[in-house]
Coordinates of C-alpha atoms and ligand atoms in Angstrom, one line a residue:
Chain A
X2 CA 32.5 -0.5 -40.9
X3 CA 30.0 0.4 -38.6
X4 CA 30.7 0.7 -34.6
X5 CA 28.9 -1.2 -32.2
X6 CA 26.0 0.9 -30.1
X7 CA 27.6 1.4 -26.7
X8 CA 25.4 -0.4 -24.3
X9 CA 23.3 2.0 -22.3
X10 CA 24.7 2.3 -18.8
X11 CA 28.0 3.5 -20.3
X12 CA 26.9 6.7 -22.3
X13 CA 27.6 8.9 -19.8
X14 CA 31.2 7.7 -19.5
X15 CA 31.5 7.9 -23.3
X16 CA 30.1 11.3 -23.2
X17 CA 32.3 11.9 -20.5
X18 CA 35.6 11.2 -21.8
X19 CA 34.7 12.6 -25.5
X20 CA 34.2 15.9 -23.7
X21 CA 37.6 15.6 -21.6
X22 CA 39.5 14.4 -25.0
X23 CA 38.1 17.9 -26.8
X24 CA 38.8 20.2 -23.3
X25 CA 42.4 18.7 -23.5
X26 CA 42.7 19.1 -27.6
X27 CA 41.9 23.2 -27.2
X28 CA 43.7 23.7 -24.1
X29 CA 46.7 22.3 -27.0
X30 CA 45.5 24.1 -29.7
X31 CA 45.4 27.6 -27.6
X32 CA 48.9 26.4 -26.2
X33 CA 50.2 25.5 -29.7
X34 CA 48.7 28.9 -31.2
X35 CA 50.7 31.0 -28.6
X36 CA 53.8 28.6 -29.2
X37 CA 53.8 29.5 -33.3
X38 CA 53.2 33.4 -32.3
X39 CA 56.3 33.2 -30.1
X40 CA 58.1 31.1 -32.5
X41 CA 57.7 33.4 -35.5
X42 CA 59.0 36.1 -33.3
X43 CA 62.6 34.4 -33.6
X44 CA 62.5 34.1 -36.9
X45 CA 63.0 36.7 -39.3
X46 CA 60.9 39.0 -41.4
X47 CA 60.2 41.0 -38.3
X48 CA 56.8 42.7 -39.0
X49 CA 57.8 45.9 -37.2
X50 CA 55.6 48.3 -38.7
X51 CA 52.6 45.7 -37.9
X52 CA 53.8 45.8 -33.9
X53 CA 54.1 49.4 -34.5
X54 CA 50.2 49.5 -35.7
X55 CA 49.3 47.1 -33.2
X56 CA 51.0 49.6 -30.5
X57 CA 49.2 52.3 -31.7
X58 CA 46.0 50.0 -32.0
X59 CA 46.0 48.8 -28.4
X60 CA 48.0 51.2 -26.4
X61 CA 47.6 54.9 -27.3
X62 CA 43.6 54.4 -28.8
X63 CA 43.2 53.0 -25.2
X64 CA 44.7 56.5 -23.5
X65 CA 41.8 58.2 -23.3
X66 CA 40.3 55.4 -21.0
X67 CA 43.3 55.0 -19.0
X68 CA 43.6 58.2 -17.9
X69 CA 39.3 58.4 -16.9
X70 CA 39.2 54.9 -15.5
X71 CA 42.6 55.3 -13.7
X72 CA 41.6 59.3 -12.2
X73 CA 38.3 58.2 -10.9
X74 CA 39.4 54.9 -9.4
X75 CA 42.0 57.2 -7.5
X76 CA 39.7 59.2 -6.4
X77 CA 37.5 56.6 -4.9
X78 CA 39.7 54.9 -3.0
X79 CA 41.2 58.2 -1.9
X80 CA 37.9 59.0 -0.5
X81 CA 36.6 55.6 0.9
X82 CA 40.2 54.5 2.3
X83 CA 40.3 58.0 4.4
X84 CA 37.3 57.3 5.8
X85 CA 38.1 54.1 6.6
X86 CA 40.9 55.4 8.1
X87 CA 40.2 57.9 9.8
X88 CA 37.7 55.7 12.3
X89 CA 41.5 54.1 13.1
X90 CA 43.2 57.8 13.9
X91 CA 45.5 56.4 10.8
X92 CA 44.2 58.9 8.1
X93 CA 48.4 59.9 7.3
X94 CA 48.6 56.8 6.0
X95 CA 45.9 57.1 3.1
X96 CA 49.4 57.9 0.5
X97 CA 50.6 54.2 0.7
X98 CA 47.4 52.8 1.0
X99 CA 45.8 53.8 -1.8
X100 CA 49.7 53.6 -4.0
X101 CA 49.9 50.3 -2.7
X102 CA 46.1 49.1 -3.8
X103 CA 46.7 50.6 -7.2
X104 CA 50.6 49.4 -8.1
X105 CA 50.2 45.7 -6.5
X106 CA 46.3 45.1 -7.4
X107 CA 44.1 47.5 -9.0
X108 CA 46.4 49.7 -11.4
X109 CA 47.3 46.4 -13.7
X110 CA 43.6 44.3 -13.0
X111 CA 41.4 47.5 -14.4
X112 CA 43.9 48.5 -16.8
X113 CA 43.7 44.9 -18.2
X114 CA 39.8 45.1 -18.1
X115 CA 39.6 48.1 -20.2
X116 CA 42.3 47.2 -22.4
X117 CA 40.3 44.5 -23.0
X118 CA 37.1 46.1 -23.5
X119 CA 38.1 48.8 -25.6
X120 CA 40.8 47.3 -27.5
X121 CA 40.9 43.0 -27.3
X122 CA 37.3 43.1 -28.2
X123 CA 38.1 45.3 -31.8
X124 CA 40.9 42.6 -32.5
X125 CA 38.9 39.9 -32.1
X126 CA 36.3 41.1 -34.4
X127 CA 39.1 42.6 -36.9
X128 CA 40.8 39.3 -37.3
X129 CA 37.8 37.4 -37.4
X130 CA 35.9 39.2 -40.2
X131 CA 39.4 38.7 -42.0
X132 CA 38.8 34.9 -41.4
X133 CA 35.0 34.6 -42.3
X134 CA 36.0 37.2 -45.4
X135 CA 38.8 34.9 -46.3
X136 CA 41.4 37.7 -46.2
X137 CA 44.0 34.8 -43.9
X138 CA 43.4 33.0 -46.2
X139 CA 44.6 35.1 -49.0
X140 CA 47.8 35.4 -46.9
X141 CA 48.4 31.7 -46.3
X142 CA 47.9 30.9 -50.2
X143 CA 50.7 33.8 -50.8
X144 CA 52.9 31.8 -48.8
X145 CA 52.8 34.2 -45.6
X146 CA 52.0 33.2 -42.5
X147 CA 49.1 34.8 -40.9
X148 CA 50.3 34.3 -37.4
X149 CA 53.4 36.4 -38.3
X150 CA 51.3 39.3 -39.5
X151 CA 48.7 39.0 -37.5
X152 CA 49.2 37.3 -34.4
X153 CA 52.4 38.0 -33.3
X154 CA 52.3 41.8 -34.0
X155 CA 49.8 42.2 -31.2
X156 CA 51.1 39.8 -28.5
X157 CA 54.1 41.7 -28.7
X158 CA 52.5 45.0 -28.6
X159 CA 50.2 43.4 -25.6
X160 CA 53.4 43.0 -24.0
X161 CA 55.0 46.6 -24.7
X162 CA 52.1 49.0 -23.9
X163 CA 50.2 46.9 -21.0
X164 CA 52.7 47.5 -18.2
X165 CA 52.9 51.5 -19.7
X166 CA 49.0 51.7 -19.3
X167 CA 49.4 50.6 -16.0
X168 CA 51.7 52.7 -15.3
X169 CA 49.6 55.2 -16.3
X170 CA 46.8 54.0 -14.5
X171 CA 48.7 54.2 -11.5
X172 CA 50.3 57.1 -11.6
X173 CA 47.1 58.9 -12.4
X174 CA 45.3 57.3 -10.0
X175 CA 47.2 58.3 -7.0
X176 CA 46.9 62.0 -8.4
X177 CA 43.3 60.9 -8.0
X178 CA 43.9 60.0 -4.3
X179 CA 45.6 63.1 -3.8
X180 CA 43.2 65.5 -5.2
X181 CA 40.7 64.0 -2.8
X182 CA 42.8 63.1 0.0
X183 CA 44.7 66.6 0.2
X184 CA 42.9 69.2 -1.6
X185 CA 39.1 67.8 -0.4
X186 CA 39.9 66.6 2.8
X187 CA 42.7 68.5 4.0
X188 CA 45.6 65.8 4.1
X189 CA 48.7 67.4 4.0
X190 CA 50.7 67.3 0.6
X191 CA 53.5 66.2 2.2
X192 CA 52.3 63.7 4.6
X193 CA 50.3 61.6 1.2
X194 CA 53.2 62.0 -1.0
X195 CA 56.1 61.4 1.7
X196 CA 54.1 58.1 3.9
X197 CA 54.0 56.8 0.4
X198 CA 57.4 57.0 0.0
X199 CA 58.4 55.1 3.1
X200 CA 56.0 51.9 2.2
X201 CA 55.9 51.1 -1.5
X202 CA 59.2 49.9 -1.9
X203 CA 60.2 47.6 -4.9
X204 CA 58.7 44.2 -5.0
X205 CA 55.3 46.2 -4.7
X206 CA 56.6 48.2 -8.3
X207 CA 58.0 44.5 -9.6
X208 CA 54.8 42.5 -8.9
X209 CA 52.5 45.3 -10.8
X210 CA 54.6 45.2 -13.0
X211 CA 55.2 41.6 -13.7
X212 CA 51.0 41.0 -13.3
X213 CA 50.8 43.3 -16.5
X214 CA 53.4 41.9 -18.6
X215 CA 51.4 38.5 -18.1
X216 CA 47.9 40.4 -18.4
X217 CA 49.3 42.0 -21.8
X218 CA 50.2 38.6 -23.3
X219 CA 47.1 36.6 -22.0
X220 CA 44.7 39.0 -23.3
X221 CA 46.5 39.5 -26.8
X222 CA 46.5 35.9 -27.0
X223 CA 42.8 35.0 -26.2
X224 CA 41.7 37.8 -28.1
X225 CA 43.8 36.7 -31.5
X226 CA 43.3 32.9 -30.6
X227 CA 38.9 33.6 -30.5
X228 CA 39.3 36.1 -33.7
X229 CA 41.6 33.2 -35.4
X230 CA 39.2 30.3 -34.6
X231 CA 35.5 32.1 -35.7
X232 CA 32.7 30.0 -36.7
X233 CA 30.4 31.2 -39.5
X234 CA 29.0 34.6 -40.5
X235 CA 28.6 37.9 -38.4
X236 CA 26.8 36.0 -35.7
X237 CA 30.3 33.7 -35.3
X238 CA 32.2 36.8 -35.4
X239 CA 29.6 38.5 -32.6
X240 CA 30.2 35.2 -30.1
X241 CA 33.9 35.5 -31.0
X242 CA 34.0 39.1 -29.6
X243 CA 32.0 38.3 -26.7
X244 CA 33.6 34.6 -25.8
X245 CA 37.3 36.7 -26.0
X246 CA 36.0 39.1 -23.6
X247 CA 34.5 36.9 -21.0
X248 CA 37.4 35.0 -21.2
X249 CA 40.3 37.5 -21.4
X250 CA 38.4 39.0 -17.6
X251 CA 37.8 35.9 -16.2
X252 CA 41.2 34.7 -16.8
X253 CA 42.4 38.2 -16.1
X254 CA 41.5 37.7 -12.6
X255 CA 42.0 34.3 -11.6
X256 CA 45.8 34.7 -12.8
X257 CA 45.8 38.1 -11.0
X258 CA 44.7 36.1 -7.9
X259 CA 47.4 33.2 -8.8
X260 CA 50.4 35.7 -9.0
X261 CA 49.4 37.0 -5.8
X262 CA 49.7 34.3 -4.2
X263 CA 53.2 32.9 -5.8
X264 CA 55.0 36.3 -5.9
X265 CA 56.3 38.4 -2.7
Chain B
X11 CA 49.9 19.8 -65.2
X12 CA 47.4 19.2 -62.0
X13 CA 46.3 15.7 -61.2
X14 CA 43.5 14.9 -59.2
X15 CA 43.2 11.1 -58.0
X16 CA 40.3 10.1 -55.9
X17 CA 39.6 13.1 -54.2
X18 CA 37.2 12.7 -50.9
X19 CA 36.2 14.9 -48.7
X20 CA 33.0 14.9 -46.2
X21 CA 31.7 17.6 -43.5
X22 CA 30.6 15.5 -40.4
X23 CA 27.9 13.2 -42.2
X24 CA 27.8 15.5 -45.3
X25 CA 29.8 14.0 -48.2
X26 CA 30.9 16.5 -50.4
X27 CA 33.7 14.7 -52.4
X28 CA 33.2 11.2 -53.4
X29 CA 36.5 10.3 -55.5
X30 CA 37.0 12.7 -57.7
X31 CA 39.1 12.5 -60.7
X32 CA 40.7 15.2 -62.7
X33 CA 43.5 16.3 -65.2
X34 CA 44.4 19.9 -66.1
X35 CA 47.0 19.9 -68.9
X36 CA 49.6 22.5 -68.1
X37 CA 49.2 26.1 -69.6
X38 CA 45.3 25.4 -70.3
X39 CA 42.2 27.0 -69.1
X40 CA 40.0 24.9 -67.3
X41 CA 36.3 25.7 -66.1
X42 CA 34.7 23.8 -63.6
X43 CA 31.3 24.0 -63.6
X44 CA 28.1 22.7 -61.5
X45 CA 25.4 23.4 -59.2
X46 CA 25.4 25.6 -56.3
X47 CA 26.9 24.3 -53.0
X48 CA 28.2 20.9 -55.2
X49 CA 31.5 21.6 -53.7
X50 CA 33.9 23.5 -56.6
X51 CA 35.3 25.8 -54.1
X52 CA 35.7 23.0 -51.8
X53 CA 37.7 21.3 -54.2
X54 CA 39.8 24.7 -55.1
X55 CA 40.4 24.8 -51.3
X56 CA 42.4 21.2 -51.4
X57 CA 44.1 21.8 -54.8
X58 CA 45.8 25.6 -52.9
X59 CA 46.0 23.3 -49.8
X60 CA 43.7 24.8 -47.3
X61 CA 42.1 21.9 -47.0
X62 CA 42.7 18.2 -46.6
X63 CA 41.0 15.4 -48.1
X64 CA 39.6 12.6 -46.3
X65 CA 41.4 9.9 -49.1
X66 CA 42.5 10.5 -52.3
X67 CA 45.6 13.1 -53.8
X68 CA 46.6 16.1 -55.8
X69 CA 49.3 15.8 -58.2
X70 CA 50.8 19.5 -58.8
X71 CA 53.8 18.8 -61.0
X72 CA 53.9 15.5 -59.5
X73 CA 54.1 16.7 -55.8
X74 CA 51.3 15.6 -53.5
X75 CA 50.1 19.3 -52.1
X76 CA 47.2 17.2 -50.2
X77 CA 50.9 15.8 -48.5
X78 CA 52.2 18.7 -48.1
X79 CA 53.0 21.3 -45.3
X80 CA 54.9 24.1 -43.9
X81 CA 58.1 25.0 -46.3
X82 CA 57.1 22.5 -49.0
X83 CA 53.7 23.8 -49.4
X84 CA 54.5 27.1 -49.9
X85 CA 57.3 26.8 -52.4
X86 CA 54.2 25.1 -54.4
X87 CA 52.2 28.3 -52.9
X88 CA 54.6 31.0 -53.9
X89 CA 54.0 29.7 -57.7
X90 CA 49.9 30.1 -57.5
X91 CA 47.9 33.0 -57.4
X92 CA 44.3 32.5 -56.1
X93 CA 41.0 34.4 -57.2
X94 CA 38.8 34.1 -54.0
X95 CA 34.9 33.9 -54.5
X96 CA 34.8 37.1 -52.4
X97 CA 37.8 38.4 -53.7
X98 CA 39.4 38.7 -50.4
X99 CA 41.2 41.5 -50.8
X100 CA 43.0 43.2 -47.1
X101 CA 40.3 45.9 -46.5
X102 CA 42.7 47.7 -43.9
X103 CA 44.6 48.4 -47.4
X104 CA 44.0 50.8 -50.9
X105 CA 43.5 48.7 -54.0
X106 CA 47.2 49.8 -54.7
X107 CA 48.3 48.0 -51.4
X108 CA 46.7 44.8 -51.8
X109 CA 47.9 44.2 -55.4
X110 CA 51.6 45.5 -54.3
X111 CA 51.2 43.0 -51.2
X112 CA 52.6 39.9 -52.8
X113 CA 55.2 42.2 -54.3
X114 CA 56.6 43.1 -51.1
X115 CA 56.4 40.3 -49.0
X116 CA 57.2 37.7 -51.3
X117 CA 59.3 39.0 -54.0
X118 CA 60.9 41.7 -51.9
X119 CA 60.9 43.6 -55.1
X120 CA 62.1 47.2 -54.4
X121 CA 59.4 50.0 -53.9
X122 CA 60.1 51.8 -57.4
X123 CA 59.2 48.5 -59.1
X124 CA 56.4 47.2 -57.1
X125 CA 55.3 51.1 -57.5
X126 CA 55.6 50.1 -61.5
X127 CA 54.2 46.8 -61.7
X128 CA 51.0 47.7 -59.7
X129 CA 50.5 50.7 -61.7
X130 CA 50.4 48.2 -65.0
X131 CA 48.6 45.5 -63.2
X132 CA 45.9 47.8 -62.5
X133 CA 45.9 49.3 -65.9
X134 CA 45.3 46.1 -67.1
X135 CA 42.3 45.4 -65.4
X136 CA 41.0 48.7 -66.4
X137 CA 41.5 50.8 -63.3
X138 CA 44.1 52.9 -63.8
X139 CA 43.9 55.7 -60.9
X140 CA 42.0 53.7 -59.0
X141 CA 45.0 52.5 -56.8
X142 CA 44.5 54.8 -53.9
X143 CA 40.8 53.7 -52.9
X144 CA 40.2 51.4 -50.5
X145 CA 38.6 48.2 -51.0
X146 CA 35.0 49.4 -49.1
X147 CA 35.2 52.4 -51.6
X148 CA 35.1 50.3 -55.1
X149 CA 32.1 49.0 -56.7
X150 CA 31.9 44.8 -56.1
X151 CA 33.0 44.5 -60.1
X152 CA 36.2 46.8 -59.0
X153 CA 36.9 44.6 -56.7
X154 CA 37.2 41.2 -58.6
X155 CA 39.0 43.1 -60.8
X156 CA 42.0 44.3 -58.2
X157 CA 41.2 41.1 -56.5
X158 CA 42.3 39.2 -60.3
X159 CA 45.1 42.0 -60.2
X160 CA 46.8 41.0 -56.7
X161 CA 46.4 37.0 -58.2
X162 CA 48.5 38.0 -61.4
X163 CA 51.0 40.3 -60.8
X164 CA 53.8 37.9 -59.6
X165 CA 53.2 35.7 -62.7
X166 CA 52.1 33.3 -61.3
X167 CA 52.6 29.7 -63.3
X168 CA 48.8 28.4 -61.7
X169 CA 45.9 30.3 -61.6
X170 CA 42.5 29.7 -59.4
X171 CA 39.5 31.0 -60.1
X172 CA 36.4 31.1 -57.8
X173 CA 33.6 32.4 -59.6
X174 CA 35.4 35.7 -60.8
X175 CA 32.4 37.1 -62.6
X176 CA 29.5 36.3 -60.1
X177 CA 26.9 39.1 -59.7
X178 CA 28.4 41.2 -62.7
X179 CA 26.7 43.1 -65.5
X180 CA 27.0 41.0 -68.5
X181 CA 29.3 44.0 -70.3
X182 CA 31.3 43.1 -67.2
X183 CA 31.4 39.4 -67.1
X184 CA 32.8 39.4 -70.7
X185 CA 35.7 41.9 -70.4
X186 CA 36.4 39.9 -67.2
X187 CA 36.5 36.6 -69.7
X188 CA 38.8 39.0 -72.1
X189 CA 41.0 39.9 -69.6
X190 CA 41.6 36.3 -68.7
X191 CA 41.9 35.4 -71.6
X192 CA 44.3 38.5 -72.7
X193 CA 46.4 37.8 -70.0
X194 CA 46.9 34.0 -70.3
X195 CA 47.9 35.0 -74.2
X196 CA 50.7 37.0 -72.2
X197 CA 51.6 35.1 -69.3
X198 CA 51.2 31.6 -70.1
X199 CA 49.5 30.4 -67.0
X200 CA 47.6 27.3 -66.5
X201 CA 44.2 28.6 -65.0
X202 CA 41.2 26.3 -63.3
X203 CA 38.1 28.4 -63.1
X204 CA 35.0 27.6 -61.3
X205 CA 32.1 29.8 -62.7
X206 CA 28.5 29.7 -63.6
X207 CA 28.8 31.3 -66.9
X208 CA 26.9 29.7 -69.8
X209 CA 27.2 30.0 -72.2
X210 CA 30.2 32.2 -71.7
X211 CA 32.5 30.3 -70.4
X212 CA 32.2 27.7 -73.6
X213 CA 34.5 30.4 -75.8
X214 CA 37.6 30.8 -73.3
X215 CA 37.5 27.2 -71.9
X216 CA 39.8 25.0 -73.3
X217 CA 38.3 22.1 -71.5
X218 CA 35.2 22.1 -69.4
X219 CA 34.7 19.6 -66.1
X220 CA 31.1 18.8 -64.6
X221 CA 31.1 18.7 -61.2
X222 CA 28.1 16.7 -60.0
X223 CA 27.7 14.8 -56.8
X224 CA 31.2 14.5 -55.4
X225 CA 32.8 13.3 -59.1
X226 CA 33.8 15.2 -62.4
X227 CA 30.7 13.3 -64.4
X228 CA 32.0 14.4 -67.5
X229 CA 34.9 16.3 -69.0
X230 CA 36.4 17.8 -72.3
X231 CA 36.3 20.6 -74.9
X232 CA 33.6 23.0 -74.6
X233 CA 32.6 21.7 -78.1
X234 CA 32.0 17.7 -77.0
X235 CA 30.4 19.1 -73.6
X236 CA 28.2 21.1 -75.2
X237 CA 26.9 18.3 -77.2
X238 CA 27.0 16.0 -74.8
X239 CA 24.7 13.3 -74.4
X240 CA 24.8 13.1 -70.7
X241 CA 21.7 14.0 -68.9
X242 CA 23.0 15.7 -65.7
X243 CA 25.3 17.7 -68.2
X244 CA 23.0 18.8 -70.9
X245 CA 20.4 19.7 -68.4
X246 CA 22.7 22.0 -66.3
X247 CA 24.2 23.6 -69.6
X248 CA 20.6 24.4 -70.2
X249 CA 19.8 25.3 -66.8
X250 CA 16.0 23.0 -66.9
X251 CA 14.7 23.2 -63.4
X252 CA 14.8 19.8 -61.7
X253 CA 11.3 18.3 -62.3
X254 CA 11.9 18.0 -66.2
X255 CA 14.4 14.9 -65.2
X256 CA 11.8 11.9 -65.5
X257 CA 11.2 13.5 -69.0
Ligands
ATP310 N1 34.2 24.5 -43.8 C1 33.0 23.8 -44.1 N2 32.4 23.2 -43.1 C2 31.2 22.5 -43.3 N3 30.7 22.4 -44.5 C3 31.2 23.0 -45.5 C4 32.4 23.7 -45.4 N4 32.8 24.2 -46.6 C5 31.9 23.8 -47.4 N5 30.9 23.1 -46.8 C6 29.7 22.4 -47.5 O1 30.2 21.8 -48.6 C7 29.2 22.0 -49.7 C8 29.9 22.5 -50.9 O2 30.3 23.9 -50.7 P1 31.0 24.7 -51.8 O3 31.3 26.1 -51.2 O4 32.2 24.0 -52.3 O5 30.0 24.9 -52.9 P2 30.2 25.5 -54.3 O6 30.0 24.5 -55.4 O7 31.4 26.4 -54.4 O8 28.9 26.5 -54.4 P3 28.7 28.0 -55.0 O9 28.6 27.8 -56.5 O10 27.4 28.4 -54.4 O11 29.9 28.7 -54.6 C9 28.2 22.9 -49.1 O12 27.0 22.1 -48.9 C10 28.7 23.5 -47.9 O13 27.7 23.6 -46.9
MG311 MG1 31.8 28.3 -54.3

């Protein structure tokens, strides 16, 4: 049983719609993926000293990061926002500028990226050498299900320590601003700290902190999803690590661009 | 007893499995043997159900596992242990850990009797004390053997060989065989083991299958097999390179 050859002019269109059909059947598989994580969530064995590896795994090995990343991005903007400023006659304002660029924007966006970096790109490679080593599939022929110990553990860690990193970016970034606004530049202390006070209400802590909770699931689940799905050999485990990466930033962004749009 | 009806199986244009048929009588040992890349751990992937055939079915106690899936599959599951070619044991965990594994999760035994029962399953295979290592810290022949530990300690009633003795000394490849063979004295399981010893194999096979371009070309005791008077069979079991064929 033998198919026809198309005839030439409508290749393309062939070509076409076979690439839209596989597009739309891995956008389902990634949805489905994320679907049986969540789902084995509900149901019971909880894994919880997994999630408890998987916090220690992606949240507190990431610290050390953090805390650089999130001081010397503080600092910058401490020093290129009072400049800025200052050409305005504004300079008391540099306290809520630079809290408000870290808690709405930068705070959960480069605390996602270097999450990412340091820690998505490890669980990609971890799960994936368990793949191409058959280790899942040692689990799946004991009856367990490799999502449940594998998968899920980490989402739900994604989800726990993301917004804490940020917050921890945050808060140590706007020490950052203030050891360059105040002590460097002679801000007062109580003009930085009590400006910021007035103009970060609320909805600026919420939407930080409702980007990161979304950051903290999307890059748990890309990074499990790429380490889940690896081709053959080291060189498929290499292009799993560096596809989850690409991926996890670019989407980082454009979402982080998407909820700033839809949220106050 | 395991039934194999018409097994096929192809990657893209590839054809790996072109109808194959087999029987393995319950509480036997069965060795598959054949040439390199002919497709024996492809077919021990669709008899533990991790993968599915293109046509054809596998008869596990007269269920269908090729029909299988979610709950079904693993009651059949939770009744198999599984040998892996690489052994596959969780390297995040000592030896101890992986063979207690199934203990815990599946059997939810409590932590004095796992404790007990990996301790003996580990003696068994010769490494008592070993437990504590880790998997990267264990010779590769250490490893089949925790890896043939962590398949046996829930009794399994099916057991799947891939290749347990590959790239082992020859002292090692026999107490391997011994152990199997102990240990099915014990436990009664009914084993299918895919290996390239021979002549080995011959002395704790109850039947031997040859796998040979997608089919089982022949099959039966290690006796009639080695006599056989099938070319593909007598030449493999004698391991002539390919060119003597037009002989
Ligand atoms: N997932 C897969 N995707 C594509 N091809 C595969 C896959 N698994 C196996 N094959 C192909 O199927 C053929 C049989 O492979 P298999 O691993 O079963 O060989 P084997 O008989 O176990 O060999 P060996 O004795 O070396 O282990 C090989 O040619 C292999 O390339
Ligand atoms: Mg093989």
């Amino acid at each position: 049983m033998t198919e026809r050859p198309l005839p030439l002019v409508l290749r393309p269109l062939d070509a076409i719609g076979r690439g839209a059909i596989a597009v739309v059947e891995a956008l389902g598989r990634f949805g489905m993926f994320l679907a049986e994580a969540l789902g084995t969530l509900l149901t019971p064995p909880f894994k919880f000293w997994a999630f408890i590896d998987r916090i220690n795994y992606i949240g507190y090995r990431s610290l050390l990061i953090i805390l650089l990343t999130g001081g010397f991005t503080g600092m910058v903007l401490g020093l290129q926002v009072y400049f800025t400023l200052v050409r305005f006659g504004s300079e008391a304002y540099l306290g809520p500028a630079v809290a408000l660029s870290l808690i709405r924007e930068l705070g959960p966006v480069l605390a996602a990226l270097m999450v990412t970096g340091r820690a998505g790109s490890a669980l990609t490679a971890e799960i994936g050498i368990m793949r191409i080593t058959e280790q899942i599939d040692a689990l799946t022929v004991m009856a367990l299900n490799p999502v449940r110990y594998l998968v899920a553990p980490s989402i739900l860690a994604g989800l726990v320590t993301f917004p804490l990193m940020t917050a921890i970016f945050d808060t140590v970034g706007i020490f950052g601003g203030y050891l360059v606004g105040v002590e460097l530049l002679g801000l007062s202390q109580g003009t930085y700290f009590g400006e910021m006070q007035t103009f970060v209400d609320l909805n600026d802590i919420m939407m930080g902190f409702w980007k990161s909770l979304s950051f903290g699931v999307l890059v748990t689940w890309v990074c499990t999803y790429k380490g889940f799905h690896v081709g053959h050999g080291a060189e498929g485990v290499a292009k799993a690590t560096t596809d989850a990466v690409v991926l996890s930033s670019v989407l980082i962004l454009v979402w982080d661009y998407f909820m700033g749009t839809v949220l106050p | 007893m395991i039934k194999i009806e018409r097994l096929v199986k192809s990657f893209g244009s590839q054809q790996v499995l072109r109808g194959l048929d087999l029987e393995v009588a319950t509480g036997s040992i069965t060795v598959i043997i054949g040439r390199s890349g002919g497709g024996k751990s492809v077919l021990l992937r669709h008899l533990i159900g991790l993968l599915r055939p293109d046509g054809g079915r596998v008869l596990v106690n007269g269920a269908d596992v090729t029909r299988l899936g979610g709950r079904a599959l693993d009651e059949v599951r939770r009744r198999y242990g599984v040998v892996f070619q690489g052994g596959a044991l969780f390297d995040s965990m000592t030896c101890a850990a992986n063979v207690a594994f199934p203990l815990r999760e599946n059997l939810r035994l409590p932590a004095a009797e796992v404790a007990t029962r990996v301790e003996a399953s580990l003696a068994q295979v010769g490494l008592e004390g070993m437990g504590s290592k880790y998997p990267a810290e264990v010779s590769g022949g250490m490893r089949k053997r925790v890896a043939i530990a962590r398949a046996l300690v829930t009794e399994p009633e099916i057991v799947f060989f891939d290749e347990p003795t590959t790239g082992l000394d020859p002292i090692l490849v026999n107490t391997i065989h011994h152990l199997v063979l102990n240990l099915h004295r014990k436990l009664r399981f009914t084993a299918v083991m895919v290996s390239h010893e021979i002549p080995e194999i011959f002395e704790i096979a109850d039947a031997v299958a040859m796998l040979h371009d997608g089919r089982i070309v022949e099959v039966g005791p290690p006796g009639v097999i080695q006599a056989s008077p099938n070319r593909v069979v007598r030449q493999f079991i004698r391991g002539e390179p390919e060119g003597a064929e037009g002989a």
